[in-house]
Amino acid sequence: YTLSTPWDVSTLSSSPVSSLYVGAYLSQLYDVSFNNSGDKMFILGGSDILEYNLSTEWDISTASYYQADTSTGGRFCFFKTDGSKLYIGSSSAATIYQYSLGTNWDISTLSYDSVSFSVNGEEGTPRGMFFRNDGSEFFIVGSGNNTIYKYDLSTNWDLSTASYSTI
């Protein structure tokens, strides 16, 4: 979709500008992320995360399938701003898992950090997350309580230092 005024959803075009069918690789789609320059796209579905290259930045009609990682599983994801970390959330476990990428934005170099954080005390069915640009906070939304929850990280981007914020 196109926004005639940047960041203003009230100016959303009535029909999509383009679309991308990924049914050959995934039977369920949960989340999509892009790198900062818009030349890579990542799609999370089922137990897979797919990586696509875009020959024209931010234009999904120019996407070409590149590779997949089939070990992640999860319902939603978020990349650290430099692409060196990936956070994948599980709705069924109400837990966020932290991964490192040996090469930024390259899922073939993905490895689990053996770090996770449960949000079950606040939201039993999380559906999405967003990190502050500096990695000092993250937010969880879910379908259980219709609430946005905030978490603080005493060490930026390190889930092992996360705690629920009551403010």
PDB file of C-alpha atoms in Angstrom:
ATOM      1  CA  TYR A   1       0.000   0.000   0.000  1.00  0.00           C
ATOM      2  CA  THR A   2       1.043   3.598  -0.486  1.00  0.00           C
ATOM      3  CA  LEU A   3       0.715   6.438   2.007  1.00  0.00           C
ATOM      4  CA  SER A   4       0.376   9.816   0.274  1.00  0.00           C
ATOM      5  CA  THR A   5       1.635  11.436   3.501  1.00  0.00           C
ATOM      6  CA  PRO A   6       4.547   9.507   5.080  1.00  0.00           C
ATOM      7  CA  TRP A   7       3.650   7.705   8.344  1.00  0.00           C
ATOM      8  CA  ASP A   8      -0.016   8.819   8.130  1.00  0.00           C
ATOM      9  CA  VAL A   9      -2.264   5.738   7.800  1.00  0.00           C
ATOM     10  CA  SER A  10      -5.290   7.921   7.083  1.00  0.00           C
ATOM     11  CA  THR A  11      -3.723   8.528   3.632  1.00  0.00           C
ATOM     12  CA  LEU A  12      -3.475   4.793   2.833  1.00  0.00           C
ATOM     13  CA  SER A  13      -4.259   3.876  -0.778  1.00  0.00           C
ATOM     14  CA  SER A  14      -7.436   1.856  -1.246  1.00  0.00           C
ATOM     15  CA  SER A  15      -5.715  -1.054  -2.974  1.00  0.00           C
ATOM     16  CA  PRO A  16      -2.274  -2.643  -2.775  1.00  0.00           C
ATOM     17  CA  VAL A  17       0.441  -1.356  -5.061  1.00  0.00           C
ATOM     18  CA  SER A  18       1.944  -4.832  -5.286  1.00  0.00           C
ATOM     19  CA  SER A  19       1.835  -8.225  -3.622  1.00  0.00           C
ATOM     20  CA  LEU A  20       4.065 -11.266  -3.265  1.00  0.00           C
ATOM     21  CA  TYR A  21       2.824 -14.863  -3.132  1.00  0.00           C
ATOM     22  CA  VAL A  22       4.935 -16.992  -0.771  1.00  0.00           C
ATOM     23  CA  GLY A  23       2.641 -20.027  -0.551  1.00  0.00           C
ATOM     24  CA  ALA A  24       5.239 -22.195  -2.286  1.00  0.00           C
ATOM     25  CA  TYR A  25       7.424 -21.865   0.817  1.00  0.00           C
ATOM     26  CA  LEU A  26       5.013 -21.217   3.697  1.00  0.00           C
ATOM     27  CA  SER A  27       1.508 -22.397   4.484  1.00  0.00           C
ATOM     28  CA  GLN A  28       1.011 -19.776   7.206  1.00  0.00           C
ATOM     29  CA  LEU A  29       2.288 -16.187   7.342  1.00  0.00           C
ATOM     30  CA  TYR A  30       2.759 -14.401  10.652  1.00  0.00           C
ATOM     31  CA  ASP A  31       5.145 -11.466  10.334  1.00  0.00           C
ATOM     32  CA  VAL A  32       7.307  -9.500   7.917  1.00  0.00           C
ATOM     33  CA  SER A  33      10.419  -7.387   8.565  1.00  0.00           C
ATOM     34  CA  PHE A  34      12.817  -5.414   6.414  1.00  0.00           C
ATOM     35  CA  ASN A  35      16.408  -4.369   6.875  1.00  0.00           C
ATOM     36  CA  ASN A  36      17.060  -0.631   7.222  1.00  0.00           C
ATOM     37  CA  SER A  37      17.836  -0.035   3.552  1.00  0.00           C
ATOM     38  CA  GLY A  38      14.805  -2.004   2.325  1.00  0.00           C
ATOM     39  CA  ASP A  39      16.769  -4.343   0.062  1.00  0.00           C
ATOM     40  CA  LYS A  40      16.123  -7.429   2.243  1.00  0.00           C
ATOM     41  CA  MET A  41      12.800  -8.758   3.473  1.00  0.00           C
ATOM     42  CA  PHE A  42      12.183 -11.478   6.057  1.00  0.00           C
ATOM     43  CA  ILE A  43       8.919 -13.401   6.366  1.00  0.00           C
ATOM     44  CA  LEU A  44       8.087 -15.494   9.424  1.00  0.00           C
ATOM     45  CA  GLY A  45       5.630 -18.355   9.115  1.00  0.00           C
ATOM     46  CA  GLY A  46       5.185 -21.625  10.944  1.00  0.00           C
ATOM     47  CA  SER A  47       8.648 -22.829  11.893  1.00  0.00           C
ATOM     48  CA  ASP A  48      10.450 -20.960   9.104  1.00  0.00           C
ATOM     49  CA  ILE A  49      11.881 -17.551   8.430  1.00  0.00           C
ATOM     50  CA  LEU A  50      12.463 -16.705   4.770  1.00  0.00           C
ATOM     51  CA  GLU A  51      14.917 -14.169   3.417  1.00  0.00           C
ATOM     52  CA  TYR A  52      14.271 -12.299   0.176  1.00  0.00           C
ATOM     53  CA  ASN A  53      16.430  -9.870  -1.769  1.00  0.00           C
ATOM     54  CA  LEU A  54      14.682  -6.850  -3.300  1.00  0.00           C
ATOM     55  CA  SER A  55      16.307  -5.376  -6.412  1.00  0.00           C
ATOM     56  CA  THR A  56      14.404  -2.113  -5.829  1.00  0.00           C
ATOM     57  CA  GLU A  57      14.363  -1.022  -2.202  1.00  0.00           C
ATOM     58  CA  TRP A  58      11.009  -1.451  -0.446  1.00  0.00           C
ATOM     59  CA  ASP A  59       9.334  -2.797  -3.621  1.00  0.00           C
ATOM     60  CA  ILE A  60       8.114  -6.343  -2.919  1.00  0.00           C
ATOM     61  CA  SER A  61       7.313  -6.882  -6.598  1.00  0.00           C
ATOM     62  CA  THR A  62      11.114  -7.065  -7.137  1.00  0.00           C
ATOM     63  CA  ALA A  63      11.631  -9.704  -4.411  1.00  0.00           C
ATOM     64  CA  SER A  64      13.544 -12.870  -5.159  1.00  0.00           C
ATOM     65  CA  TYR A  65      13.695 -15.798  -2.737  1.00  0.00           C
ATOM     66  CA  TYR A  66      17.157 -16.165  -1.250  1.00  0.00           C
ATOM     67  CA  GLN A  67      17.193 -18.611   1.663  1.00  0.00           C
ATOM     68  CA  ALA A  68      15.333 -19.987   4.665  1.00  0.00           C
ATOM     69  CA  ASP A  69      16.044 -20.976   8.243  1.00  0.00           C
ATOM     70  CA  THR A  70      13.735 -23.736   9.417  1.00  0.00           C
ATOM     71  CA  SER A  71      14.718 -23.884  13.076  1.00  0.00           C
ATOM     72  CA  THR A  72      13.187 -20.740  14.523  1.00  0.00           C
ATOM     73  CA  GLY A  73       9.444 -21.152  14.867  1.00  0.00           C
ATOM     74  CA  GLY A  74       7.407 -18.325  16.258  1.00  0.00           C
ATOM     75  CA  ARG A  75       4.624 -15.868  15.590  1.00  0.00           C
ATOM     76  CA  PHE A  76       6.425 -12.504  15.434  1.00  0.00           C
ATOM     77  CA  CYS A  77       9.954 -11.149  15.136  1.00  0.00           C
ATOM     78  CA  PHE A  78      12.077  -8.032  15.422  1.00  0.00           C
ATOM     79  CA  PHE A  79      15.618  -7.321  14.203  1.00  0.00           C
ATOM     80  CA  LYS A  80      18.133  -5.187  16.078  1.00  0.00           C
ATOM     81  CA  THR A  81      18.664  -1.991  14.102  1.00  0.00           C
ATOM     82  CA  ASP A  82      22.047  -3.154  12.749  1.00  0.00           C
ATOM     83  CA  GLY A  83      20.805  -6.680  11.904  1.00  0.00           C
ATOM     84  CA  SER A  84      23.123  -8.447  14.363  1.00  0.00           C
ATOM     85  CA  LYS A  85      20.314  -9.788  16.598  1.00  0.00           C
ATOM     86  CA  LEU A  86      16.908 -11.305  15.921  1.00  0.00           C
ATOM     87  CA  TYR A  87      14.152 -11.669  18.512  1.00  0.00           C
ATOM     88  CA  ILE A  88      11.426 -14.207  17.821  1.00  0.00           C
ATOM     89  CA  GLY A  89       8.274 -14.404  19.883  1.00  0.00           C
ATOM     90  CA  SER A  90       6.171 -17.470  20.502  1.00  0.00           C
ATOM     91  CA  SER A  91       2.484 -16.938  21.162  1.00  0.00           C
ATOM     92  CA  SER A  92       1.957 -20.454  22.484  1.00  0.00           C
ATOM     93  CA  ALA A  93       4.850 -20.209  24.969  1.00  0.00           C
ATOM     94  CA  ALA A  94       4.408 -16.443  25.602  1.00  0.00           C
ATOM     95  CA  THR A  95       8.182 -16.187  25.342  1.00  0.00           C
ATOM     96  CA  ILE A  96      10.699 -14.113  23.375  1.00  0.00           C
ATOM     97  CA  TYR A  97      13.868 -15.858  22.140  1.00  0.00           C
ATOM     98  CA  GLN A  98      17.132 -14.055  21.341  1.00  0.00           C
ATOM     99  CA  TYR A  99      19.333 -15.007  18.365  1.00  0.00           C
ATOM    100  CA  SER A 100      22.604 -13.620  16.994  1.00  0.00           C
ATOM    101  CA  LEU A 101      23.540 -13.327  13.339  1.00  0.00           C
ATOM    102  CA  GLY A 102      27.226 -13.894  12.555  1.00  0.00           C
ATOM    103  CA  THR A 103      26.798 -11.699   9.480  1.00  0.00           C
ATOM    104  CA  ASN A 104      24.308  -8.891   9.888  1.00  0.00           C
ATOM    105  CA  TRP A 105      20.992  -9.474   8.099  1.00  0.00           C
ATOM    106  CA  ASP A 106      22.030 -12.991   6.929  1.00  0.00           C
ATOM    107  CA  ILE A 107      19.765 -15.673   8.425  1.00  0.00           C
ATOM    108  CA  SER A 108      22.109 -18.452   7.323  1.00  0.00           C
ATOM    109  CA  THR A 109      24.400 -17.266  10.160  1.00  0.00           C
ATOM    110  CA  LEU A 110      21.615 -17.360  12.778  1.00  0.00           C
ATOM    111  CA  SER A 111      22.393 -18.960  16.146  1.00  0.00           C
ATOM    112  CA  TYR A 112      20.333 -19.158  19.317  1.00  0.00           C
ATOM    113  CA  ASP A 113      21.880 -17.244  22.238  1.00  0.00           C
ATOM    114  CA  SER A 114      20.243 -19.556  24.835  1.00  0.00           C
ATOM    115  CA  VAL A 115      18.457 -16.468  26.141  1.00  0.00           C
ATOM    116  CA  SER A 116      14.694 -16.160  26.467  1.00  0.00           C
ATOM    117  CA  PHE A 117      12.216 -14.020  28.353  1.00  0.00           C
ATOM    118  CA  SER A 118       8.680 -14.966  29.351  1.00  0.00           C
ATOM    119  CA  VAL A 119       5.923 -12.353  29.069  1.00  0.00           C
ATOM    120  CA  ASN A 120       3.288 -14.792  30.306  1.00  0.00           C
ATOM    121  CA  GLY A 121       2.841 -12.891  33.575  1.00  0.00           C
ATOM    122  CA  GLU A 122       1.442  -9.951  31.616  1.00  0.00           C
ATOM    123  CA  GLU A 123       0.231 -11.368  28.280  1.00  0.00           C
ATOM    124  CA  GLY A 124      -0.529 -15.042  27.659  1.00  0.00           C
ATOM    125  CA  THR A 125      -1.050 -14.659  23.898  1.00  0.00           C
ATOM    126  CA  PRO A 126       1.491 -12.130  22.580  1.00  0.00           C
ATOM    127  CA  ARG A 127       1.148 -11.258  18.880  1.00  0.00           C
ATOM    128  CA  GLY A 128       3.808  -8.612  18.223  1.00  0.00           C
ATOM    129  CA  MET A 129       6.762  -6.694  19.618  1.00  0.00           C
ATOM    130  CA  PHE A 130       8.694  -3.551  18.950  1.00  0.00           C
ATOM    131  CA  PHE A 131      12.043  -2.380  20.352  1.00  0.00           C
ATOM    132  CA  ARG A 132      13.105   1.182  21.004  1.00  0.00           C
ATOM    133  CA  ASN A 133      15.881   2.166  18.543  1.00  0.00           C
ATOM    134  CA  ASP A 134      18.585   2.013  21.227  1.00  0.00           C
ATOM    135  CA  GLY A 135      17.413  -1.389  22.528  1.00  0.00           C
ATOM    136  CA  SER A 136      16.732  -0.142  26.070  1.00  0.00           C
ATOM    137  CA  GLU A 137      13.023  -1.011  25.970  1.00  0.00           C
ATOM    138  CA  PHE A 138      10.619  -3.266  24.134  1.00  0.00           C
ATOM    139  CA  PHE A 139       6.862  -3.428  23.898  1.00  0.00           C
ATOM    140  CA  ILE A 140       4.516  -6.410  23.580  1.00  0.00           C
ATOM    141  CA  VAL A 141       0.966  -6.482  22.237  1.00  0.00           C
ATOM    142  CA  GLY A 142      -1.345  -9.439  22.446  1.00  0.00           C
ATOM    143  CA  SER A 143      -4.847 -10.694  22.017  1.00  0.00           C
ATOM    144  CA  GLY A 144      -5.422 -11.705  25.623  1.00  0.00           C
ATOM    145  CA  ASN A 145      -5.771  -8.369  27.404  1.00  0.00           C
ATOM    146  CA  ASN A 146      -5.973  -5.660  24.700  1.00  0.00           C
ATOM    147  CA  THR A 147      -3.016  -3.952  26.381  1.00  0.00           C
ATOM    148  CA  ILE A 148       0.464  -2.767  25.365  1.00  0.00           C
ATOM    149  CA  TYR A 149       3.157  -3.858  27.831  1.00  0.00           C
ATOM    150  CA  LYS A 150       6.548  -2.174  28.270  1.00  0.00           C
ATOM    151  CA  TYR A 151       9.748  -3.921  29.337  1.00  0.00           C
ATOM    152  CA  ASP A 152      13.101  -2.375  30.273  1.00  0.00           C
ATOM    153  CA  LEU A 153      16.518  -3.844  29.486  1.00  0.00           C
ATOM    154  CA  SER A 154      19.342  -2.814  31.828  1.00  0.00           C
ATOM    155  CA  THR A 155      21.792  -3.820  29.085  1.00  0.00           C
ATOM    156  CA  ASN A 156      20.550  -2.717  25.685  1.00  0.00           C
ATOM    157  CA  TRP A 157      19.458  -5.531  23.357  1.00  0.00           C
ATOM    158  CA  ASP A 158      20.125  -8.243  26.011  1.00  0.00           C
ATOM    159  CA  LEU A 159      16.927 -10.132  26.934  1.00  0.00           C
ATOM    160  CA  SER A 160      18.612 -11.674  29.959  1.00  0.00           C
ATOM    161  CA  THR A 161      18.436  -8.190  31.557  1.00  0.00           C
ATOM    162  CA  ALA A 162      14.736  -7.589  30.760  1.00  0.00           C
ATOM    163  CA  SER A 163      12.122  -6.737  33.355  1.00  0.00           C
ATOM    164  CA  TYR A 164       8.482  -5.699  33.225  1.00  0.00           C
ATOM    165  CA  SER A 165       8.027  -1.956  33.624  1.00  0.00           C
ATOM    166  CA  THR A 166       5.146  -0.872  35.845  1.00  0.00           C
ATOM    167  CA  ILE A 167       5.458   2.754  34.658  1.00  0.00           C
TER     168      ILE A 167
END
